[in-house]
Short mmCIF file of C-alpha atoms in Angstrom, two decimals:
data_model
loop_
_atom_site.label_atom_id
_atom_site.label_comp_id
_atom_site.label_asym_id
_atom_site.label_seq_id
_atom_site.Cartn_x
_atom_site.Cartn_y
_atom_site.Cartn_z
CA MET A 197 -11.87 -25.71 24.73
CA ARG A 198 -9.75 -25.59 21.58
CA ALA A 199 -7.06 -23.55 19.83
CA SER A 200 -8.12 -20.36 18.11
CA ARG A 201 -8.27 -20.54 14.34
CA TYR A 202 -6.14 -17.40 14.15
CA ASN A 203 -3.08 -18.47 16.12
CA LEU A 204 0.24 -17.96 14.37
CA VAL A 205 3.60 -19.29 15.60
CA PHE A 206 6.84 -17.80 14.29
CA ARG A 207 10.01 -19.79 14.98
CA PHE A 208 13.48 -18.45 14.25
CA LYS A 209 16.61 -20.42 13.43
CA ARG A 210 19.02 -18.54 15.68
CA ARG A 211 16.68 -17.87 18.60
CA SER A 212 15.67 -19.92 21.60
CA SER A 213 12.17 -18.45 21.74
CA ALA A 214 9.23 -18.24 19.36
CA LEU A 215 6.67 -15.49 18.96
CA VAL A 216 3.01 -16.41 19.02
CA LEU A 217 0.47 -14.03 17.59
CA ASN A 218 -3.30 -13.88 17.33
CA PRO A 219 -4.36 -11.00 15.07
CA LEU A 220 -8.06 -11.40 15.94
CA ALA A 221 -7.46 -11.24 19.69
CA GLY A 222 -4.70 -8.64 19.27
CA THR A 223 -2.15 -10.55 21.33
CA MET A 224 1.52 -11.39 20.87
CA ASP A 225 3.70 -13.33 23.31
CA VAL A 226 7.10 -14.91 23.68
CA VAL A 227 7.22 -18.66 24.24
CA PRO A 228 10.46 -20.64 24.71
CA ALA A 229 10.97 -22.82 21.66
CA ALA A 230 11.59 -25.79 23.95
CA GLU A 231 8.01 -25.60 25.24
CA HIS A 232 6.82 -28.03 22.61
CA ASP A 233 3.66 -29.05 24.46
CA LEU A 234 2.56 -25.44 24.83
CA LEU A 235 3.29 -24.60 21.19
CA ASP A 236 1.56 -27.75 19.97
CA VAL A 237 -1.60 -26.67 21.79
CA ILE A 238 -1.38 -23.13 20.39
CA GLU A 239 -1.00 -24.53 16.86
CA GLY A 240 -3.91 -26.91 17.37
CA ILE A 241 -1.73 -29.99 16.98
CA ALA A 242 -2.51 -31.25 20.49
CA PRO A 243 -5.56 -30.76 22.75
CA PRO A 244 -5.14 -28.47 25.75
CA GLY A 245 -6.06 -31.21 28.25
CA GLY A 246 -2.42 -32.15 28.82
CA LEU A 247 -1.37 -28.70 29.99
CA ALA A 248 -1.20 -27.46 33.55
CA SER A 249 -4.32 -25.52 34.53
CA GLN A 250 -2.42 -22.24 34.89
CA ASP A 251 -1.09 -22.58 31.33
CA THR A 252 -4.56 -23.30 29.99
CA GLU A 253 -5.98 -20.30 31.84
CA ALA A 254 -3.20 -18.05 30.52
CA LEU A 255 -3.76 -19.17 26.92
CA PHE A 256 -7.50 -18.66 27.28
CA ALA A 257 -7.04 -15.19 28.77
CA ARG A 258 -4.82 -14.18 25.85
CA GLY A 259 -7.21 -15.50 23.21
CA TYR A 260 -5.11 -18.46 22.04
CA LEU A 261 -7.76 -20.87 23.36
CA VAL A 262 -11.51 -20.42 22.88
CA ALA A 263 -14.31 -22.16 24.70
CA ASP A 264 -16.37 -22.47 21.53
CA PRO A 265 -15.36 -21.80 17.89
CA ARG A 266 -18.62 -19.89 17.47
CA GLU A 267 -17.18 -17.18 19.74
CA GLU A 268 -14.79 -16.15 16.97
CA GLU A 269 -17.54 -16.27 14.37
CA HIS A 270 -19.63 -13.96 16.54
CA ARG A 271 -16.68 -11.61 16.95
CA LEU A 272 -16.08 -11.49 13.20
CA ALA A 273 -19.78 -10.81 12.64
CA ALA A 274 -19.65 -7.97 15.17
CA LEU A 275 -16.56 -6.48 13.50
CA THR A 276 -18.31 -6.64 10.13
CA VAL A 277 -21.33 -4.79 11.51
CA ILE A 278 -19.05 -2.11 12.95
CA ASP A 279 -17.21 -1.86 9.64
CA ASP A 280 -20.51 -1.46 7.81
CA HIS A 281 -21.44 1.53 9.94
CA ASP A 282 -18.04 3.12 10.43
CA ASP A 283 -17.00 6.25 8.61
CA TYR A 284 -14.44 5.16 6.09
CA PRO A 285 -11.86 7.09 4.11
CA VAL A 286 -12.64 8.52 0.70
CA ASP A 287 -10.07 9.56 -1.84
CA PHE A 288 -10.11 10.66 -5.45
CA LEU A 289 -7.66 10.15 -8.28
CA LEU A 290 -7.72 12.31 -11.38
CA PHE A 291 -5.92 10.91 -14.43
CA PRO A 292 -5.49 13.86 -16.83
CA THR A 293 -3.93 11.42 -19.30
CA PHE A 294 -2.37 7.98 -19.57
CA ALA A 295 0.39 9.40 -21.79
CA CYS A 296 3.89 9.63 -20.32
CA ASN A 297 7.20 11.29 -21.13
CA LEU A 298 9.30 8.37 -19.84
CA LYS A 299 9.81 4.88 -21.17
CA CYS A 300 10.33 2.82 -18.03
CA SER A 301 11.53 -0.73 -18.53
CA TYR A 302 8.84 -2.22 -16.28
CA CYS A 303 5.85 0.07 -16.91
CA PHE A 304 2.60 -1.84 -16.42
CA GLN A 305 0.67 0.73 -18.45
CA GLY A 306 3.02 0.22 -21.38
CA GLU A 307 1.31 -3.06 -22.24
CA ARG A 308 -2.02 -1.36 -22.81
CA PRO A 309 -2.97 0.23 -26.14
CA PRO A 310 -1.49 3.75 -26.33
CA ASP A 311 -3.92 6.41 -25.08
CA ARG A 312 -2.83 9.99 -25.77
CA LEU A 313 -6.16 11.50 -24.74
CA LEU A 314 -5.74 14.56 -22.52
CA ILE A 315 -8.65 15.53 -20.32
CA ASP A 316 -10.46 18.66 -21.42
CA THR A 317 -11.96 21.45 -19.33
CA GLU A 318 -15.47 20.06 -19.62
CA HIS A 319 -14.40 16.70 -18.19
CA VAL A 320 -12.41 18.35 -15.38
CA GLU A 321 -15.50 20.31 -14.35
CA ALA A 322 -17.64 17.17 -14.57
CA ALA A 323 -15.13 15.21 -12.48
CA PHE A 324 -15.24 17.74 -9.67
CA ALA A 325 -19.01 17.91 -9.88
CA GLY A 326 -18.98 14.14 -9.41
CA MET A 327 -16.59 14.42 -6.47
CA THR A 328 -18.88 16.98 -4.87
CA ARG A 329 -21.86 14.66 -5.16
CA ILE A 330 -19.86 11.73 -3.76
CA VAL A 331 -18.70 13.78 -0.77
CA ASP A 332 -22.25 14.98 -0.13
CA ARG A 333 -23.54 11.41 -0.36
CA LEU A 334 -20.90 9.68 1.76
CA ARG A 335 -20.00 12.53 4.14
CA PRO A 336 -16.60 11.10 5.10
CA ALA A 337 -15.30 12.01 8.54
CA ALA A 338 -11.81 12.83 7.26
CA VAL A 339 -11.03 15.35 4.54
CA PRO A 340 -10.67 13.41 1.26
CA VAL A 341 -7.40 13.46 -0.64
CA LEU A 342 -7.20 14.18 -4.36
CA TYR A 343 -4.27 12.60 -6.18
CA LEU A 344 -3.23 13.86 -9.59
CA PHE A 345 -2.12 10.64 -11.25
CA GLY A 346 -1.24 9.20 -14.63
CA GLY A 347 0.32 8.33 -17.02
CA GLU A 348 2.14 11.49 -16.18
CA PRO A 349 0.01 14.36 -14.83
CA LEU A 350 2.73 17.01 -15.23
CA LEU A 351 3.37 16.96 -18.97
CA ARG A 352 4.80 20.05 -20.62
CA GLY A 353 2.53 22.15 -22.80
CA ARG A 354 -0.09 24.83 -22.48
CA ARG A 355 -3.10 22.49 -22.20
CA PRO A 356 -1.62 20.10 -19.60
CA GLU A 357 -0.55 23.09 -17.50
CA GLN A 358 -4.06 24.58 -17.74
CA VAL A 359 -5.53 21.28 -16.59
CA VAL A 360 -3.26 21.17 -13.54
CA ARG A 361 -4.08 24.76 -12.55
CA LEU A 362 -7.81 24.18 -13.00
CA ALA A 363 -7.73 20.95 -11.01
CA LEU A 364 -5.87 22.63 -8.14
CA ALA A 365 -8.34 25.52 -8.10
CA ARG A 366 -11.34 23.17 -8.02
CA ALA A 367 -9.74 21.04 -5.31
CA ARG A 368 -9.25 24.12 -3.14
CA GLY A 369 -12.89 25.05 -3.71
CA LEU A 370 -14.01 21.60 -2.59
CA GLY A 371 -11.68 21.68 0.42
CA LEU A 372 -9.67 18.62 -0.63
CA ARG A 373 -6.16 17.77 0.41
CA VAL A 374 -4.00 17.38 -2.71
CA GLY A 375 -1.09 15.12 -3.61
CA VAL A 376 0.63 14.63 -6.96
CA ILE A 377 2.01 11.26 -8.06
CA THR A 378 4.52 12.08 -10.79
CA ASN A 379 7.65 10.59 -12.28
CA GLY A 380 9.21 13.96 -11.43
CA ALA A 381 10.85 14.55 -14.80
CA THR A 382 9.08 17.91 -15.32
CA LEU A 383 8.57 18.75 -11.66
CA LEU A 384 10.92 21.73 -11.93
CA ASP A 385 8.55 23.35 -14.45
CA PHE A 386 5.56 22.90 -12.15
CA ALA A 387 7.20 23.54 -8.76
CA ALA A 388 5.91 27.09 -8.33
CA THR A 389 2.38 26.15 -9.44
CA LEU A 390 2.23 23.23 -7.01
CA ALA A 391 3.76 25.17 -4.12
CA THR A 392 1.24 28.00 -4.43
CA GLY A 393 -1.67 25.79 -5.44
CA GLY A 394 -2.31 24.07 -2.12
CA VAL A 395 -0.47 20.83 -2.86
CA GLU A 396 0.41 19.00 0.35
CA PHE A 397 2.82 16.42 -1.03
CA VAL A 398 4.42 15.16 -4.21
CA GLN A 399 5.72 11.65 -4.88
CA VAL A 400 8.49 11.04 -7.39
CA THR A 401 10.44 7.90 -8.27
CA LEU A 402 14.22 7.51 -8.30
CA ASP A 403 15.26 3.91 -8.90
CA GLY A 404 18.67 4.15 -7.30
CA PRO A 405 21.74 6.19 -8.25
CA ARG A 406 22.00 7.97 -11.60
CA ASP A 407 23.31 5.09 -13.74
CA THR A 408 20.80 2.56 -12.43
CA HIS A 409 17.86 4.96 -12.58
CA ASP A 410 18.61 6.29 -16.07
CA ARG A 411 18.88 2.77 -17.45
CA ARG A 412 15.46 1.87 -16.04
CA ARG A 413 13.55 5.16 -16.38
CA PRO A 414 14.82 7.13 -19.41
CA PHE A 415 13.01 9.81 -21.36
CA ARG A 416 11.37 8.57 -24.55
CA ASN A 417 14.37 9.83 -26.52
CA GLY A 418 16.66 7.61 -24.43
CA SER A 419 18.28 10.33 -22.34
CA GLY A 420 18.44 10.06 -18.57
CA SER A 421 15.83 11.57 -16.25
CA PHE A 422 17.71 11.39 -12.93
CA ASP A 423 19.09 14.94 -12.89
CA ALA A 424 15.76 16.49 -13.91
CA ILE A 425 13.95 14.70 -11.08
CA VAL A 426 16.54 15.74 -8.51
CA ALA A 427 16.26 19.35 -9.70
CA GLY A 428 12.49 19.22 -9.31
CA ALA A 429 12.73 17.81 -5.79
CA GLU A 430 15.21 20.54 -4.86
CA ALA A 431 12.90 23.22 -6.26
CA LEU A 432 10.30 22.29 -3.64
CA ARG A 433 12.74 22.59 -0.73
CA GLY A 434 11.38 25.00 1.85
CA THR A 435 8.03 25.52 0.09
CA GLY A 436 5.95 23.53 2.56
CA VAL A 437 5.36 20.72 0.05
CA THR A 438 6.58 17.34 1.32
CA VAL A 439 8.45 15.31 -1.29
CA TYR A 440 8.22 11.52 -1.15
CA VAL A 441 10.98 9.79 -3.11
CA ARG A 442 10.14 6.19 -3.92
CA VAL A 443 12.56 3.47 -4.99
CA ASN A 444 10.86 0.51 -6.68
CA LEU A 445 12.67 -2.41 -5.12
CA ASP A 446 13.65 -5.44 -7.17
CA ALA A 447 16.74 -7.58 -7.79
CA GLU A 448 18.58 -4.67 -9.43
CA THR A 449 17.70 -1.67 -7.30
CA ILE A 450 18.13 -3.33 -3.92
CA GLU A 451 21.86 -3.77 -4.47
CA SER A 452 22.25 -0.11 -5.46
CA LEU A 453 20.74 1.24 -2.24
CA PRO A 454 24.06 1.95 -0.46
CA ALA A 455 25.24 4.11 -3.37
CA PHE A 456 21.86 5.84 -3.59
CA CYS A 457 21.80 6.62 0.12
CA ALA A 458 25.31 8.04 -0.12
CA PHE A 459 23.98 10.40 -2.80
CA ALA A 460 20.94 11.27 -0.66
CA HIS A 461 23.12 12.20 2.32
CA GLU A 462 25.36 14.36 0.14
CA ALA A 463 22.28 16.07 -1.28
CA GLY A 464 21.04 16.90 2.21
CA TRP A 465 17.94 14.75 1.88
CA ASP A 466 17.87 13.83 5.55
CA ARG A 467 15.39 16.66 6.11
CA PRO A 468 11.83 16.78 7.48
CA ASP A 469 10.15 17.73 4.19
CA LEU A 470 11.62 14.83 2.19
CA VAL A 471 10.77 11.19 2.80
CA LEU A 472 12.88 8.54 1.09
CA PHE A 473 11.22 5.13 0.99
CA VAL A 474 11.39 1.76 -0.72
CA GLY A 475 8.34 -0.11 -1.93
CA PRO A 476 8.30 -3.57 -3.47
CA TYR A 477 7.77 -3.89 -7.19
CA ARG A 478 4.49 -5.76 -7.05
CA ASP A 479 3.02 -7.64 -10.00
CA LEU A 480 -0.51 -6.28 -9.59
CA LEU A 481 -1.35 -7.06 -13.21
CA CYS A 482 -0.17 -10.67 -12.88
CA ARG A 483 2.61 -10.41 -15.44
CA SER A 484 6.04 -12.00 -15.46
CA TYR A 485 8.81 -9.58 -14.46
CA ALA A 486 12.32 -11.01 -14.56
CA LEU A 487 13.74 -8.80 -11.79
CA GLN A 488 10.93 -9.35 -9.32
CA LEU A 489 11.95 -11.01 -6.07
CA PRO A 490 9.78 -12.48 -3.33
CA GLU A 491 8.98 -9.76 -0.82
CA PRO A 492 10.41 -11.68 2.19
CA ALA A 493 13.72 -12.11 0.34
CA MET A 494 13.86 -8.38 -0.42
CA LEU A 495 13.10 -7.48 3.19
CA ALA A 496 15.78 -9.85 4.47
CA ARG A 497 18.33 -8.35 2.09
CA LEU A 498 17.25 -4.81 3.00
CA PHE A 499 17.81 -5.52 6.70
CA GLU A 500 21.22 -7.03 5.92
CA LEU A 501 22.21 -3.92 3.99
CA ARG A 502 20.98 -1.67 6.80
CA ASP A 503 23.14 -3.53 9.30
CA ARG A 504 26.21 -3.11 7.08
CA HIS A 505 25.52 0.42 5.85
CA PRO A 506 24.20 2.79 8.55
CA SER A 507 23.36 5.35 5.85
CA LEU A 508 20.38 3.15 4.89
CA ALA A 509 18.66 4.25 8.12
CA LEU A 510 17.48 7.16 5.98
CA ILE A 511 15.16 4.81 4.07
CA LYS A 512 11.65 4.09 5.27
CA THR A 513 9.66 0.98 4.34
CA LEU A 514 6.16 1.77 3.10
CA GLY A 515 3.69 -0.53 1.37
CA TRP A 516 4.97 -3.87 2.67
CA PRO A 517 2.23 -6.17 4.00
CA GLY A 518 3.05 -6.92 7.64
CA MET A 519 5.48 -4.04 8.12
CA ASP A 520 2.83 -1.51 9.11
CA TYR A 521 1.42 -4.04 11.57
CA VAL A 522 4.72 -4.51 13.41
CA GLN A 523 5.66 -0.83 13.22
CA HIS A 524 2.35 0.08 14.85
CA TYR A 525 3.29 -2.22 17.73
CA LEU A 526 6.79 -0.76 17.99
CA ARG A 527 5.35 2.78 18.13
CA THR A 528 2.47 2.18 20.51
CA GLY A 529 3.12 -1.06 22.38
CA ARG A 530 -0.24 -2.36 21.09
CA LEU A 531 -1.16 -4.46 18.08
CA PRO A 532 -3.55 -2.89 15.58
CA GLY A 533 -7.03 -4.32 15.20
CA PRO A 534 -7.94 -6.95 12.59
CA ARG A 535 -7.60 -5.81 9.01
CA LEU A 536 -10.89 -6.62 7.36
CA ALA A 537 -10.05 -5.40 3.84
CA TYR A 538 -6.84 -5.20 1.84
CA CYS A 539 -6.91 -1.56 0.69
CA ILE A 540 -9.01 1.56 0.27
CA SER A 541 -10.47 0.21 -2.99
CA SER A 542 -12.77 -1.83 -0.75
CA TYR A 543 -14.14 1.37 0.74
CA GLY A 544 -14.03 4.77 -0.88
CA ARG A 545 -11.62 5.16 -3.80
CA PHE A 546 -12.85 6.85 -6.99
CA ALA A 547 -10.50 7.25 -9.96
CA PHE A 548 -11.53 9.54 -12.84
CA ASP A 549 -9.91 9.19 -16.27
CA ALA A 550 -9.97 11.53 -19.28
CA SER A 551 -12.70 9.57 -21.08
CA GLY A 552 -15.33 10.08 -18.38
CA ALA A 553 -15.00 6.64 -16.74
CA ILE A 554 -14.67 5.97 -13.00
CA TYR A 555 -12.73 3.13 -11.37
CA ALA A 556 -12.33 1.85 -7.81
CA CYS A 557 -8.60 1.13 -8.17
CA ALA A 558 -5.67 3.17 -9.48
CA THR A 559 -4.02 0.21 -11.21
CA ALA A 560 -7.31 -0.77 -12.87
CA ALA A 561 -7.83 2.71 -14.32
CA GLY A 562 -7.92 2.81 -18.12
CA ASP A 563 -9.28 -0.72 -18.44
CA PRO A 564 -12.98 -0.46 -19.44
CA ASP A 565 -13.67 -3.94 -18.06
CA ASN A 566 -12.88 -2.60 -14.57
CA ALA A 567 -14.85 0.66 -14.79
CA VAL A 568 -17.51 1.07 -12.09
CA GLY A 569 -19.39 3.93 -13.73
CA ARG A 570 -19.06 7.29 -15.42
CA TYR A 571 -18.90 10.90 -14.33
CA HIS A 572 -19.51 12.56 -17.72
CA PRO A 573 -21.93 13.91 -18.68
CA ASP A 574 -23.30 13.14 -15.18
CA LEU A 575 -22.32 10.95 -12.27
CA ASP A 576 -23.61 7.44 -12.89
CA LEU A 577 -22.15 4.68 -10.69
CA ASP A 578 -23.04 1.07 -11.49
CA PRO A 579 -24.08 -0.54 -8.16
CA ALA A 580 -23.25 -4.08 -9.34
CA ARG A 581 -19.81 -3.20 -10.67
CA LEU A 582 -19.02 -1.04 -7.65
CA GLY A 583 -20.22 -3.83 -5.40
CA ASP A 584 -17.54 -6.13 -6.81
CA TRP A 585 -15.00 -3.87 -5.08
CA ARG A 586 -16.70 -2.31 -2.09
CA ARG A 587 -16.78 -4.01 1.28
CA ARG A 588 -14.74 -6.90 -0.08
CA ARG A 589 -13.40 -8.29 3.19
CA PHE A 590 -11.57 -11.42 4.20
CA THR A 591 -14.68 -12.48 6.09
CA ASP A 592 -16.56 -12.77 2.78
CA SER A 593 -14.31 -15.57 1.52
CA LYS A 594 -14.57 -19.02 3.06
CA SER A 595 -10.89 -19.77 2.46
CA CYS A 596 -9.80 -16.40 3.90
CA ARG A 597 -12.12 -16.74 6.87
CA GLN A 598 -10.50 -20.09 7.70
CA CYS A 599 -6.96 -18.73 7.26
CA PRO A 600 -5.05 -17.60 10.36
CA ALA A 601 -3.52 -14.76 8.33
CA GLY A 602 -6.92 -13.41 7.27
CA PRO A 603 -7.00 -10.62 9.89
CA LEU A 604 -3.49 -9.59 8.79
CA CYS A 605 -3.95 -9.39 5.01
CA GLY A 606 -7.61 -8.45 4.67
CA GLY A 607 -8.25 -10.95 1.90
CA GLY A 608 -5.71 -9.79 -0.66
CA CYS A 609 -5.86 -7.55 -3.72
CA THR A 610 -9.23 -7.34 -5.46
CA LEU A 611 -7.69 -6.55 -8.85
CA GLN A 612 -5.38 -9.56 -8.75
CA SER A 613 -8.29 -11.78 -7.76
CA ARG A 614 -10.32 -10.45 -10.70
CA LEU A 615 -7.48 -10.93 -13.17
CA LYS A 616 -6.44 -14.40 -12.04
CA HIS A 617 -9.68 -15.94 -10.84
CA GLY A 618 -12.50 -13.72 -12.04
CA GLY A 619 -12.90 -12.49 -8.46
CA ARG A 620 -13.91 -15.93 -7.20
CA GLN A 621 -10.73 -16.76 -5.27
CA PRO A 622 -8.25 -14.62 -3.34
CA VAL A 623 -4.66 -14.00 -4.33
CA CYS A 624 -2.69 -14.17 -1.10
CA PRO A 625 -0.17 -11.40 -0.38
CA GLU A 626 3.18 -12.43 1.08
CA VAL A 627 2.24 -11.24 4.55
CA LEU A 628 3.29 -14.34 6.51
CA GLY A 629 6.69 -14.54 4.85
CA ASN A 630 7.17 -10.83 5.42
CA MET A 631 6.15 -11.16 9.07
CA GLN A 632 8.67 -13.97 9.60
CA VAL A 633 11.48 -11.70 8.42
CA ILE A 634 10.22 -8.56 10.17
CA LEU A 635 9.62 -10.22 13.53
CA ASP A 636 13.05 -11.84 13.42
CA HIS A 637 14.67 -8.48 12.68
CA TYR A 638 12.86 -6.65 15.49
CA PHE A 639 12.79 -9.61 17.88
CA ASP A 640 14.93 -8.10 20.65
CA THR A 641 12.96 -4.85 20.60
CA ILE A 642 9.65 -6.72 20.69
CA VAL A 643 10.76 -9.02 23.51
CA ALA A 644 11.78 -6.06 25.61
CA GLY A 645 8.16 -4.94 25.76
CA THR A 646 6.12 -8.08 25.18
CA PRO A 647 4.39 -9.97 28.03
CA CYS A 648 5.07 -13.69 28.26
CA ALA A 649 2.35 -16.31 28.00
#
């Protein structure tokens, strides 16, 4: 009998107990920090022979001890087989253009050669013909989502507006759910079209209060975009379209959150059809960004600010590795199952750009080296290129398979691995550091409902 490869022990400076977690077994328990012998066995530092038989039996029952390491290999193999045969989500992204009306200080697309190409009617029709064939081929259990993306999908002008109306009409015909990812600067002009066109949700970005946001996300002429975005969000009030307002969190915006939440409360944004959330600025293209902070440091600071400023309770945390895992437990009292892959790009994402190319990842779109096929003049997916993305699971990498955090992170971002290591090595997300901060913050709530080992 030996310790499971996937045991994790989280110790906290100001607490007398540790949390032990096994994401493969789906167990989490409280262990007094003074129980050094027990924790040493769980961490694999000491053999279990020195423990009392009841402790050994309890650890075995909870999955922290295994009779044979091959048991976990068999379980991973079984999970992989299930994953191969499961229905998996499919979504589509349509990039009408990579052009944009803002000049954001941290735009990752800004480092690429300028591309002012706007999709034409022929390519829109071909894109939806391709989507139809993909849906017929994959037959996803859930209704796929179409995201209008960019660049900026809601540019002013007759042709961009025609593209949006045509795309919405074709999406309705295909029975797709529709969301729009926009900077929000021209949302007011499109509000009626989106509200009557079957759009389910819109995401805009406001990087803090007016002064902070306008410094970071101005129009190309240098004027501020904050007021225009707020007006667009207000225009969708009561239309049935949910508005998601994202703040890109970094060293600058995190300190402006109290002022931004004060504005949000005054604006009446504590309403069911508006979701205010913070997501980490993540260096997916492996650049150097001066204001980027480690995700655990941002989470710790966010929790500090929440404790001091109750108005920050309005803000949700979406897109943080580890947060969804703990929040699932807090909602249901159960841990989610192992995460085999990092994101939907490993399963069923198809991004269509204006040139006729298809990609498996939104951030990779526009880079021909990352294209996985074409949809114009006909759908033609490259099996080898698509295979570099699909079913990329932590179990496929020896280092990830040996890592106790593998079932938490799913093997990391495929794009980052391709950019840094040619896809040969993983790039680890900050899931363990995030979990340390998150579990410490929610410790008392977790302990109230967690069985003891």
